Tab-separated table of C-alpha atoms and ligand atoms in Angstrom:
chain	number	residue	atom	x	y	z
A	107	UNK	CA	4.679	-65.100	28.379
A	108	UNK	CA	3.432	-62.545	25.613
A	109	UNK	CA	6.751	-62.436	23.169
A	110	UNK	CA	8.000	-60.001	20.890
A	111	UNK	CA	6.522	-61.195	16.579
A	112	UNK	CA	8.250	-62.730	14.505
A	113	UNK	CA	11.156	-60.904	12.876
A	114	UNK	CA	10.821	-57.652	15.150
A	115	UNK	CA	13.588	-56.371	17.876
A	116	UNK	CA	14.142	-54.862	21.298
A	117	UNK	CA	16.188	-52.531	21.405
A	118	UNK	CA	17.915	-52.522	24.838
A	119	UNK	CA	18.964	-49.492	26.576
A	120	UNK	CA	22.621	-51.152	26.286
A	121	UNK	CA	22.365	-51.017	22.231
A	122	UNK	CA	20.713	-47.362	22.313
A	123	UNK	CA	24.147	-45.684	22.218
A	124	UNK	CA	25.484	-47.620	18.983
A	125	UNK	CA	21.640	-45.794	17.604
A	126	UNK	CA	21.695	-42.789	19.006
A	127	UNK	CA	26.347	-42.445	17.347
A	128	UNK	CA	24.892	-43.144	14.264
A	129	UNK	CA	21.595	-41.891	13.871
A	130	UNK	CA	23.493	-38.256	15.104
A	131	UNK	CA	26.244	-38.926	12.272
A	132	UNK	CA	24.024	-38.930	9.683
A	133	UNK	CA	21.965	-35.869	10.935
A	134	UNK	CA	25.718	-34.191	11.058
A	135	UNK	CA	26.674	-35.318	7.386
A	136	UNK	CA	23.730	-35.338	6.125
A	137	UNK	CA	23.402	-31.293	7.090
A	138	UNK	CA	26.313	-31.010	5.442
A	139	UNK	CA	25.575	-31.769	2.109
A	140	UNK	CA	22.534	-29.453	2.168
A	141	UNK	CA	19.876	-32.652	2.594
A	142	UNK	CA	16.671	-31.702	5.707
A	143	UNK	CA	14.802	-33.885	7.487
A	144	UNK	CA	11.203	-35.198	5.660
A	145	UNK	CA	9.409	-37.092	8.577
A	146	UNK	CA	5.732	-39.035	6.525
A	147	UNK	CA	3.979	-40.942	8.163
A	148	UNK	CA	4.539	-45.034	8.861
A	149	UNK	CA	1.368	-46.553	6.911
A	150	UNK	CA	-0.569	-44.988	3.619
A	151	UNK	CA	-2.891	-46.113	1.103
A	152	UNK	CA	-1.367	-49.738	-0.454
A	153	UNK	CA	-1.719	-48.314	-4.402
A	154	UNK	CA	1.167	-46.160	-3.553
A	155	UNK	CA	3.403	-48.397	-3.109
A	156	UNK	CA	1.773	-50.679	-5.923
A	157	UNK	CA	1.912	-48.553	-8.178
A	158	UNK	CA	5.202	-46.826	-6.656
A	159	UNK	CA	7.540	-50.137	-6.047
A	160	UNK	CA	6.013	-52.366	-8.691
A	161	UNK	CA	3.099	-55.555	-8.467
A	162	UNK	CA	5.342	-57.596	-9.499
A	163	UNK	CA	8.208	-57.113	-7.224
A	164	UNK	CA	8.987	-59.358	-3.560
A	165	UNK	CA	8.279	-56.762	-1.465
A	166	UNK	CA	4.442	-55.338	-2.933
A	167	UNK	CA	3.706	-59.454	-4.488
A	168	UNK	CA	5.058	-61.027	-0.810
A	169	UNK	CA	6.662	-58.879	1.766
A	170	UNK	CA	3.595	-56.197	2.409
A	171	UNK	CA	1.490	-56.010	5.298
A	172	UNK	CA	-1.876	-54.798	4.579
A	173	UNK	CA	-5.383	-54.412	6.012
A	174	UNK	CA	-8.195	-52.689	5.457
A	175	UNK	CA	-9.309	-49.736	7.456
A	176	UNK	CA	-12.507	-49.478	9.368
A	177	UNK	CA	-13.182	-46.531	7.827
A	178	UNK	CA	-16.640	-45.909	5.501
A	179	UNK	CA	-14.599	-47.257	2.293
A	180	UNK	CA	-12.874	-49.823	3.316
A	181	UNK	CA	-9.625	-48.690	2.552
A	182	UNK	CA	-6.875	-50.728	1.724
A	183	UNK	CA	-3.442	-49.349	4.230
A	184	UNK	CA	-0.349	-50.438	4.117
A	185	UNK	CA	2.415	-50.126	6.654
A	186	UNK	CA	5.709	-48.871	4.532
A	187	UNK	CA	8.007	-51.564	2.685
A	188	UNK	CA	10.303	-48.465	2.264
A	189	UNK	CA	10.509	-44.382	2.785
A	190	UNK	CA	10.494	-43.717	-1.103
A	191	UNK	CA	7.157	-43.673	-2.287
A	192	UNK	CA	5.862	-42.098	0.966
A	193	UNK	CA	8.473	-39.332	0.278
A	194	UNK	CA	7.351	-38.542	-3.459
A	195	UNK	CA	3.690	-39.087	-2.713
A	196	UNK	CA	4.712	-35.710	-0.173
A	197	UNK	CA	6.835	-33.841	-2.380
A	198	UNK	CA	4.173	-34.012	-5.095
A	199	UNK	CA	1.171	-33.717	-2.350
A	200	UNK	CA	2.713	-30.489	-1.175
A	201	UNK	CA	4.519	-29.277	-4.336
A	202	UNK	CA	7.633	-29.050	-2.824
A	203	UNK	CA	9.444	-28.937	-5.851
A	204	UNK	CA	7.907	-25.348	-6.635
A	205	UNK	CA	8.728	-23.462	-3.594
A	206	UNK	CA	12.407	-25.874	-2.218
A	207	UNK	CA	15.177	-25.172	-4.852
A	208	UNK	CA	17.678	-27.401	-3.837
A	209	UNK	CA	15.100	-30.612	-3.160
A	210	UNK	CA	17.599	-32.669	-0.823
A	211	UNK	CA	15.253	-34.860	2.239
A	212	UNK	CA	16.481	-37.078	4.190
A	213	UNK	CA	14.152	-39.932	6.704
A	214	UNK	CA	14.865	-41.576	9.495
A	215	UNK	CA	12.373	-44.596	10.748
A	216	UNK	CA	11.131	-48.314	10.721
A	217	UNK	CA	9.705	-50.160	7.872
A	218	UNK	CA	7.887	-53.067	7.411
A	219	UNK	CA	8.553	-55.943	5.309
A	220	UNK	CA	7.000	-60.563	5.422
A	221	UNK	CA	10.111	-61.030	4.610
A	222	UNK	CA	11.625	-64.675	5.881
A	223	UNK	CA	13.832	-63.475	9.222
A	224	UNK	CA	17.644	-64.640	9.397
A	225	UNK	CA	20.417	-63.054	10.532
A	226	UNK	CA	20.117	-58.976	9.582
A	227	UNK	CA	17.142	-58.849	8.404
A	228	UNK	CA	13.801	-58.100	9.674
A	229	UNK	CA	10.163	-58.010	9.188
A	230	UNK	CA	10.133	-54.232	10.939
A	231	UNK	CA	13.778	-52.718	10.191
A	232	UNK	CA	14.710	-48.650	10.003
A	233	UNK	CA	16.848	-47.522	7.245
A	234	UNK	CA	18.427	-43.514	6.767
A	235	UNK	CA	16.320	-43.019	3.388
A	236	UNK	CA	18.448	-39.902	1.191
A	237	UNK	CA	16.769	-38.580	-1.810
A	238	UNK	CA	17.448	-35.650	-4.230
A	239	UNK	CA	14.669	-34.365	-6.742
A	240	UNK	CA	15.017	-32.461	-9.755
A	241	UNK	CA	18.044	-33.004	-10.812
A	242	UNK	CA	19.185	-34.766	-13.987
A	243	UNK	CA	23.060	-35.091	-14.429
A	244	UNK	CA	25.306	-37.582	-12.771
A	245	UNK	CA	27.026	-35.655	-10.698
A	246	UNK	CA	24.114	-36.221	-8.429
A	247	UNK	CA	23.895	-39.511	-8.463
A	248	UNK	CA	27.905	-39.152	-7.643
A	249	UNK	CA	27.139	-37.034	-4.448
A	250	UNK	CA	24.265	-39.531	-3.488
A	251	UNK	CA	27.404	-42.296	-3.413
A	252	UNK	CA	29.515	-39.775	-1.554
A	253	UNK	CA	26.951	-39.281	1.432
A	254	UNK	CA	26.124	-42.905	1.089
A	255	UNK	CA	29.936	-43.553	1.648
A	256	UNK	CA	31.449	-40.850	3.587
A	257	UNK	CA	28.087	-42.281	6.321
A	258	UNK	CA	29.408	-45.462	6.505
A	259	UNK	CA	33.035	-43.759	6.863
A	260	UNK	CA	31.882	-41.616	9.715
A	261	UNK	CA	30.202	-44.824	11.648
A	262	UNK	CA	33.539	-46.158	11.230
A	263	UNK	CA	33.086	-48.796	8.533
A	264	UNK	CA	36.109	-49.221	6.658
A	265	UNK	CA	35.631	-52.978	5.124
A	266	UNK	CA	32.893	-52.351	2.453
A	267	UNK	CA	32.250	-52.484	-1.216
A	268	UNK	CA	30.689	-50.239	-4.023
A	269	UNK	CA	28.661	-52.115	-6.923
A	270	UNK	CA	27.844	-50.049	-9.508
A	271	UNK	CA	25.314	-50.558	-13.065
A	272	UNK	CA	22.962	-49.095	-15.408
A	273	UNK	CA	19.267	-50.384	-15.365
A	274	UNK	CA	18.757	-47.711	-18.381
A	275	UNK	CA	15.494	-45.894	-18.819
A	276	UNK	CA	11.987	-45.674	-20.417
A	277	UNK	CA	13.617	-45.657	-23.835
A	278	UNK	CA	15.970	-48.190	-24.075
A	279	UNK	CA	15.200	-50.677	-21.170
A	280	UNK	CA	12.150	-52.154	-22.774
A	281	UNK	CA	13.352	-53.104	-25.699
A	282	UNK	CA	16.397	-54.534	-23.623
A	283	UNK	CA	13.392	-56.289	-21.717
A	284	UNK	CA	11.616	-57.969	-24.558
A	285	UNK	CA	15.171	-59.111	-25.929
A	286	UNK	CA	15.904	-60.418	-22.294
A	287	UNK	CA	11.902	-62.554	-22.369
A	288	UNK	CA	12.542	-63.916	-25.493
A	289	UNK	CA	16.327	-65.268	-24.856
A	290	UNK	CA	14.570	-66.605	-21.630
A	291	UNK	CA	12.203	-68.833	-22.936
A	292	UNK	CA	13.876	-71.660	-24.978
A	293	UNK	CA	15.733	-72.029	-21.396
A	294	UNK	CA	13.312	-70.475	-19.205
A	295	UNK	CA	12.028	-74.394	-17.978
A	296	UNK	CA	15.758	-75.408	-16.856
A	297	UNK	CA	15.110	-72.523	-14.318
A	298	UNK	CA	13.959	-72.610	-10.567
A	299	UNK	CA	9.924	-72.019	-10.294
A	300	UNK	CA	10.697	-68.517	-9.514
A	301	UNK	CA	12.533	-67.546	-13.236
A	302	UNK	CA	10.034	-69.707	-14.582
A	303	UNK	CA	7.770	-67.050	-13.721
A	304	UNK	CA	10.012	-64.505	-14.162
A	305	UNK	CA	11.145	-64.789	-17.482
A	306	UNK	CA	7.715	-63.857	-18.774
A	307	UNK	CA	6.542	-61.327	-15.718
A	308	UNK	CA	9.681	-59.399	-15.050
A	309	UNK	CA	12.162	-60.709	-16.779
A	310	UNK	CA	14.567	-58.372	-15.341
A	311	UNK	CA	14.278	-60.012	-11.607
A	312	UNK	CA	15.917	-63.504	-13.329
A	313	UNK	CA	19.221	-61.285	-12.911
A	314	UNK	CA	18.995	-61.059	-8.849
A	315	UNK	CA	18.298	-65.594	-9.089
A	316	UNK	CA	20.633	-66.369	-6.046
A	317	UNK	CA	19.884	-70.056	-7.298
A	318	UNK	CA	22.995	-71.773	-8.106
A	319	UNK	CA	22.455	-74.344	-10.375
A	320	UNK	CA	20.445	-71.602	-12.976
A	321	UNK	CA	24.110	-69.562	-12.340
A	322	UNK	CA	25.506	-70.631	-15.648
A	323	UNK	CA	21.964	-69.898	-17.999
A	324	UNK	CA	22.158	-66.379	-16.517
A	325	UNK	CA	25.964	-65.603	-17.318
A	326	UNK	CA	24.358	-66.257	-20.527
A	327	UNK	CA	21.808	-63.491	-21.330
A	328	UNK	CA	22.043	-60.823	-22.869
A	329	UNK	CA	23.629	-57.591	-20.884
A	330	UNK	CA	21.932	-54.495	-20.027
A	331	UNK	CA	25.394	-52.735	-20.852
A	332	UNK	CA	24.850	-53.482	-24.055
A	333	UNK	CA	21.332	-52.817	-24.784
A	334	UNK	CA	21.857	-48.814	-23.474
A	335	UNK	CA	20.304	-46.247	-25.242
A	336	UNK	CA	23.592	-43.836	-26.366
A	337	UNK	CA	22.044	-40.921	-23.839
A	338	UNK	CA	22.214	-43.499	-20.746
A	339	UNK	CA	25.160	-44.734	-21.982
A	340	UNK	CA	26.470	-41.332	-22.045
A	341	UNK	CA	25.168	-40.883	-18.878
A	342	UNK	CA	26.399	-43.684	-17.310
A	343	UNK	CA	30.057	-42.815	-18.497
A	344	UNK	CA	29.370	-39.102	-17.064
A	345	UNK	CA	29.009	-41.144	-13.519
A	346	UNK	CA	31.898	-43.703	-13.551
A	347	UNK	CA	33.955	-40.163	-14.727
A	348	UNK	CA	33.314	-39.065	-11.683
A	349	UNK	CA	33.425	-41.417	-9.614
A	350	UNK	CA	37.402	-42.090	-10.868
A	351	UNK	CA	37.740	-38.522	-10.654
A	352	UNK	CA	37.283	-38.184	-6.673
A	353	UNK	CA	38.951	-41.855	-5.964
A	354	UNK	CA	36.027	-43.745	-5.874
A	355	UNK	CA	36.357	-47.458	-6.228
A	356	UNK	CA	33.454	-49.415	-7.365
A	357	UNK	CA	33.547	-52.556	-9.203
A	358	UNK	CA	30.490	-53.275	-12.734
A	359	UNK	CA	27.664	-56.082	-11.950
A	360	UNK	CA	25.644	-55.750	-15.203
A	361	UNK	CA	22.577	-57.819	-12.555
A	362	UNK	CA	22.617	-55.485	-10.179
A	363	UNK	CA	18.333	-54.646	-11.758
A	364	UNK	CA	17.566	-54.352	-7.452
A	365	UNK	CA	14.278	-55.549	-6.019
A	366	UNK	CA	12.761	-52.277	-6.784
A	367	UNK	CA	11.115	-51.203	-10.261
A	368	UNK	CA	11.275	-47.206	-10.273
A	369	UNK	CA	14.848	-47.685	-10.851
A	370	UNK	CA	16.537	-45.546	-13.791
A	371	UNK	CA	19.916	-45.228	-15.233
A	372	UNK	CA	22.185	-45.365	-11.944
A	373	UNK	CA	21.747	-48.354	-9.430
A	374	UNK	CA	24.295	-49.254	-6.954
A	375	UNK	CA	24.369	-51.031	-3.215
A	376	UNK	CA	27.424	-50.991	-1.274
A	377	UNK	CA	28.239	-54.841	0.401
A	378	UNK	CA	30.281	-55.858	3.529
A	379	UNK	CA	31.428	-59.255	3.364
A	380	UNK	CA	31.218	-59.747	7.365
A	381	UNK	CA	26.991	-59.227	7.196
A	382	UNK	CA	27.275	-63.309	5.457
A	383	UNK	CA	24.229	-64.033	3.375
A	384	UNK	CA	22.423	-60.438	3.807
A	385	UNK	CA	25.410	-58.908	2.770
A	386	UNK	CA	23.573	-55.288	0.839
A	387	UNK	CA	24.157	-52.316	4.038
A	388	UNK	CA	22.701	-49.830	1.698
A	389	UNK	CA	21.267	-49.813	-1.846
A	390	UNK	CA	19.180	-46.816	-4.219
A	391	UNK	CA	19.647	-45.043	-7.289
A	392	UNK	CA	18.518	-42.881	-9.748
A	393	UNK	CA	14.424	-43.452	-10.182
A	394	UNK	CA	13.133	-40.540	-13.187
A	395	UNK	CA	9.665	-41.927	-13.810
A	396	UNK	CA	8.335	-41.677	-10.173
A	397	UNK	CA	7.008	-39.193	-9.694
A	398	UNK	CA	5.661	-38.836	-13.045
A	399	UNK	CA	3.907	-42.115	-12.210
A	400	UNK	CA	2.507	-41.505	-9.313
A	401	UNK	CA	0.625	-38.131	-10.687
A	402	UNK	CA	3.022	-35.418	-10.182
A	403	UNK	CA	5.044	-33.614	-12.398
A	404	UNK	CA	8.171	-35.020	-14.540
A	405	UNK	CA	10.847	-34.313	-11.564
A	406	UNK	CA	14.128	-36.942	-11.787
A	407	UNK	CA	14.859	-38.262	-8.616
A	408	UNK	CA	17.664	-40.152	-6.896
A	409	UNK	CA	18.662	-41.557	-3.532
A	410	UNK	CA	18.973	-44.778	-1.614
A	411	UNK	CA	18.781	-46.309	1.648
A	412	UNK	CA	21.117	-48.126	4.307
A	413	UNK	CA	19.589	-50.413	6.915
A	414	UNK	CA	20.618	-49.547	10.438
A	415	UNK	CA	20.519	-52.950	12.069
A	416	UNK	CA	22.810	-53.873	9.445
A	417	UNK	CA	25.099	-50.852	10.317
A	418	UNK	CA	25.439	-51.009	13.790
A	419	UNK	CA	26.031	-54.873	13.801
A	420	UNK	CA	29.137	-53.995	11.643
A	421	UNK	CA	30.428	-50.930	14.029
A	422	UNK	CA	32.308	-52.577	17.281
A	423	UNK	CA	30.969	-52.044	20.113
A	424	UNK	CA	31.587	-48.588	21.698
A	425	UNK	CA	33.159	-48.807	25.617
A	426	UNK	CA	29.551	-47.798	27.175
A	427	UNK	CA	29.178	-44.554	28.479
A	428	UNK	CA	28.850	-44.064	32.789
A	429	UNK	CA	24.754	-43.491	33.305
A	430	UNK	CA	26.009	-40.786	35.780
A	431	UNK	CA	28.158	-38.126	36.645
A	432	UNK	CA	27.563	-38.014	40.005
A	433	UNK	CA	25.913	-40.333	42.743
A	434	UNK	CA	24.323	-39.298	46.177
A	435	UNK	CA	25.155	-41.345	48.233
A	436	UNK	CA	22.258	-40.422	51.613
A	437	UNK	CA	23.304	-42.322	54.924
A	438	UNK	CA	21.713	-39.893	57.519
A	439	UNK	CA	18.140	-40.538	58.457
A	440	UNK	CA	18.080	-37.026	57.714
A	441	UNK	CA	19.496	-35.944	54.362
A	442	UNK	CA	17.305	-37.291	52.259
A	443	UNK	CA	15.454	-33.868	52.014
A	444	UNK	CA	19.646	-32.310	51.376
A	445	UNK	CA	19.767	-34.586	49.111
A	446	UNK	CA	16.616	-33.524	46.876
A	447	UNK	CA	17.586	-30.117	46.909
A	448	UNK	CA	21.017	-30.774	46.131
A	449	UNK	CA	19.622	-33.326	42.911
A	450	UNK	CA	17.606	-30.839	41.790
A	451	UNK	CA	20.419	-28.085	41.917
A	452	UNK	CA	22.708	-30.373	40.326
A	453	UNK	CA	20.618	-31.219	36.872
A	454	UNK	CA	19.816	-27.172	36.519
A	455	UNK	CA	23.673	-26.822	36.821
A	456	UNK	CA	24.073	-29.477	33.538
A	457	UNK	CA	25.276	-32.648	35.833
A	458	UNK	CA	23.728	-36.098	35.331
A	459	UNK	CA	23.254	-37.428	39.002
A	460	UNK	CA	21.911	-40.249	40.669
A	461	UNK	CA	20.843	-41.263	44.097
A	462	UNK	CA	19.495	-43.937	46.372
A	463	UNK	CA	16.594	-44.010	47.211
A	464	UNK	CA	15.685	-47.046	49.182
A	465	UNK	CA	18.372	-46.243	51.889
A	466	UNK	CA	21.006	-48.527	51.417
A	467	UNK	CA	24.582	-48.806	53.467
A	468	UNK	CA	27.601	-46.876	52.142
A	469	UNK	CA	29.248	-50.124	50.728
A	470	UNK	CA	26.422	-51.209	48.494
A	471	UNK	CA	25.624	-47.454	47.932
A	472	UNK	CA	28.887	-47.226	46.417
A	473	UNK	CA	28.832	-49.800	44.718
A	474	UNK	CA	25.608	-49.044	42.304
A	475	UNK	CA	27.384	-45.265	42.128
A	476	UNK	CA	31.060	-48.043	40.381
A	477	UNK	CA	28.243	-49.841	37.635
A	478	UNK	CA	26.351	-46.574	36.857
A	479	UNK	CA	30.334	-45.202	36.028
A	480	UNK	CA	29.803	-41.967	38.433
A	481	UNK	CA	32.928	-39.999	38.296
A	482	UNK	CA	31.816	-38.418	41.722
A	483	UNK	CA	30.060	-39.593	44.877
A	484	UNK	CA	28.803	-37.543	47.391
A	485	UNK	CA	28.287	-38.692	50.996
A	486	UNK	CA	26.258	-37.039	53.567
A	487	UNK	CA	26.139	-38.945	56.409
A	488	UNK	CA	25.307	-38.068	60.022
A	489	UNK	CA	28.695	-36.379	60.764
A	490	UNK	CA	27.976	-34.497	57.173
A	491	UNK	CA	25.105	-33.435	57.928
A	492	UNK	CA	26.039	-31.951	61.349
A	493	UNK	CA	28.259	-29.328	59.249
A	494	UNK	CA	26.118	-28.852	55.875
A	495	UNK	CA	28.755	-30.080	54.389
A	496	UNK	CA	29.486	-33.412	51.603
A	497	UNK	CA	32.289	-35.561	51.158
A	498	UNK	CA	33.240	-35.860	47.927
A	499	UNK	CA	35.087	-38.453	46.040
A	500	UNK	CA	36.611	-38.529	42.626
A	501	UNK	CA	36.417	-42.440	41.349
A	502	UNK	CA	39.045	-41.120	39.336
A	503	UNK	CA	41.809	-39.656	41.584
A	504	UNK	CA	41.261	-41.991	44.914
A	505	UNK	CA	41.059	-38.797	46.270
A	506	UNK	CA	38.544	-37.030	48.302
A	507	UNK	CA	37.225	-33.142	49.600
A	508	UNK	CA	35.006	-32.174	51.799
A	509	UNK	CA	33.032	-29.769	50.162
A	510	UNK	CA	29.923	-26.730	51.701
A	511	UNK	CA	26.057	-28.490	51.133
A	512	UNK	CA	25.966	-24.836	49.681
A	513	UNK	CA	28.903	-25.259	47.029
A	514	UNK	CA	28.199	-28.616	45.705
A	515	UNK	CA	26.344	-27.714	42.563
A	516	UNK	CA	29.037	-25.110	41.124
A	517	UNK	CA	31.644	-27.116	42.509
A	518	UNK	CA	30.369	-30.805	40.782
A	519	UNK	CA	29.534	-28.543	37.791
A	520	UNK	CA	32.765	-26.992	37.823
A	521	UNK	CA	34.758	-30.533	37.455
A	522	UNK	CA	32.170	-31.885	35.156
A	523	UNK	CA	32.449	-29.582	32.790
A	524	UNK	CA	36.417	-29.129	33.590
B	788	LIG	P1	16.587	-51.689	-0.551
B	788	LIG	O1	17.436	-52.037	-1.589
B	788	LIG	O2	15.330	-52.418	-0.915
B	788	LIG	O3	15.911	-50.598	-1.069
B	788	LIG	O4	16.756	-51.529	1.170
B	788	LIG	C1	18.203	-50.610	1.695
B	788	LIG	C2	18.566	-51.016	2.571
B	788	LIG	O5	17.117	-51.455	3.754
B	788	LIG	C3	19.326	-52.549	2.099
B	788	LIG	O6	20.105	-52.597	1.702
B	788	LIG	C4	19.046	-53.321	3.431
B	788	LIG	O7	20.101	-52.633	4.256
B	788	LIG	C5	17.831	-52.639	5.044
B	788	LIG	N1	17.140	-53.560	4.332
B	788	LIG	C6	16.070	-53.548	3.375
B	788	LIG	N2	15.121	-54.939	3.738
B	788	LIG	C7	15.593	-55.254	5.168
B	788	LIG	C8	15.547	-55.763	6.353
B	788	LIG	N3	14.954	-57.277	5.878
B	788	LIG	N4	15.625	-56.514	7.287
B	788	LIG	C9	16.765	-55.719	7.826
B	788	LIG	N5	17.677	-54.597	6.658
B	788	LIG	C10	16.705	-54.117	5.796
B	788	LIG	C11	14.705	-49.032	-0.610
B	788	LIG	O8	14.501	-49.484	0.157
B	788	LIG	C12	14.771	-47.934	-1.844
B	788	LIG	N6	13.780	-47.011	-0.559
B	788	LIG	C13	16.544	-47.762	-1.862
B	788	LIG	C14	16.426	-45.861	-2.655
B	788	LIG	C15	15.789	-44.530	-1.427
B	788	LIG	N7	16.270	-45.814	-3.949
B	788	LIG	C16	16.349	-44.765	-4.282
B	788	LIG	N8	15.865	-44.328	-3.277
């Protein structure tokens, strides 16, 4: 038997209702904040991600699905591991910053990372990704955080924690990274293999290490919060002030550097204890140099992405919705044509209707109607056929009425709407 690829999963019809609900909630909430949808391809040139996310990150170094195209240039292509780089490319390519007075966009769709699969971690997963461009003030960072938390709230997630940090900018971070590198030199040999490598190549990543034995060393390292330049410090102070004003609680964590290199200043994550080891439900921050680094103008950016598998996992299962409003139980041999016409008319009237296609007995058809959650069953046996009527049973009220064939659509439409 051919099975789905490791780390991918099928979203089956029984689960899809929850996905529709969270996708609808995203669209409705984002519209209220003025964000519009953008849809970019799921594959891009590899160098977009290498330059955008950073060659030393785990995502680019180990996790990308990269392949050579069959065209003459043998271009290297990659399935997108995240949405931000592709959106930035589209913003630059279509000069969206020149025409849109408030460039606020969002995207929904699959991302691909070759990570070790475990609960809440997949190789194909889905994100809601939200980005705002060209706004430098701290209040847009706060808006992005409000969108993220507001979304969790409308989806019904009550228990979560906001974690906040500032990672500085091109002015102050290089000096901090150098300080960190120097501090790591005498201690790196006592750390895990990843940290030993990162101590030289990308010292900030050391702060991300989860190996228990390394924690005491990491806690003793210099902190970015003590090395921010005055502009970054003021920016961060204002983000915190506005969060306080809006009564949004947060926990500061000077080690929140995130797994992508493009961040400047504000970074944040929202975690939920209920998720276990993969506890981050969303993450984001500001990325002021990215548009320029990818060949665009000097344009600031800030945003976040949320993992939909993790969100859906956290939500209480909603009661399954009935699959149809009405079920037509066709018992008389000559009633098929009436049923086909009735189905057509009912659907045109907006009623969700299904019928039996196998000529089963009444009992088995009633059972099927019940399983499908039908509120009404319209029966046509020999008797009804002879009088041009349907016997319509209201399954919740346990009553029944005879309704003439020509009136059936109008009758059921009225019942369903009312
Ligand atoms: P990220 O932290 O890499 O950020 O991913 C954001 C969210 O995607 C995570 O919090 C998690 O819920 C989900 N996620 C990531 N990897 C997996 C996986 N293997 N399986 C299931 N879910 C996963 C970004 O992607 C940035 N582009 C966010 C951003 C947008 N920053 C600014 N704008």
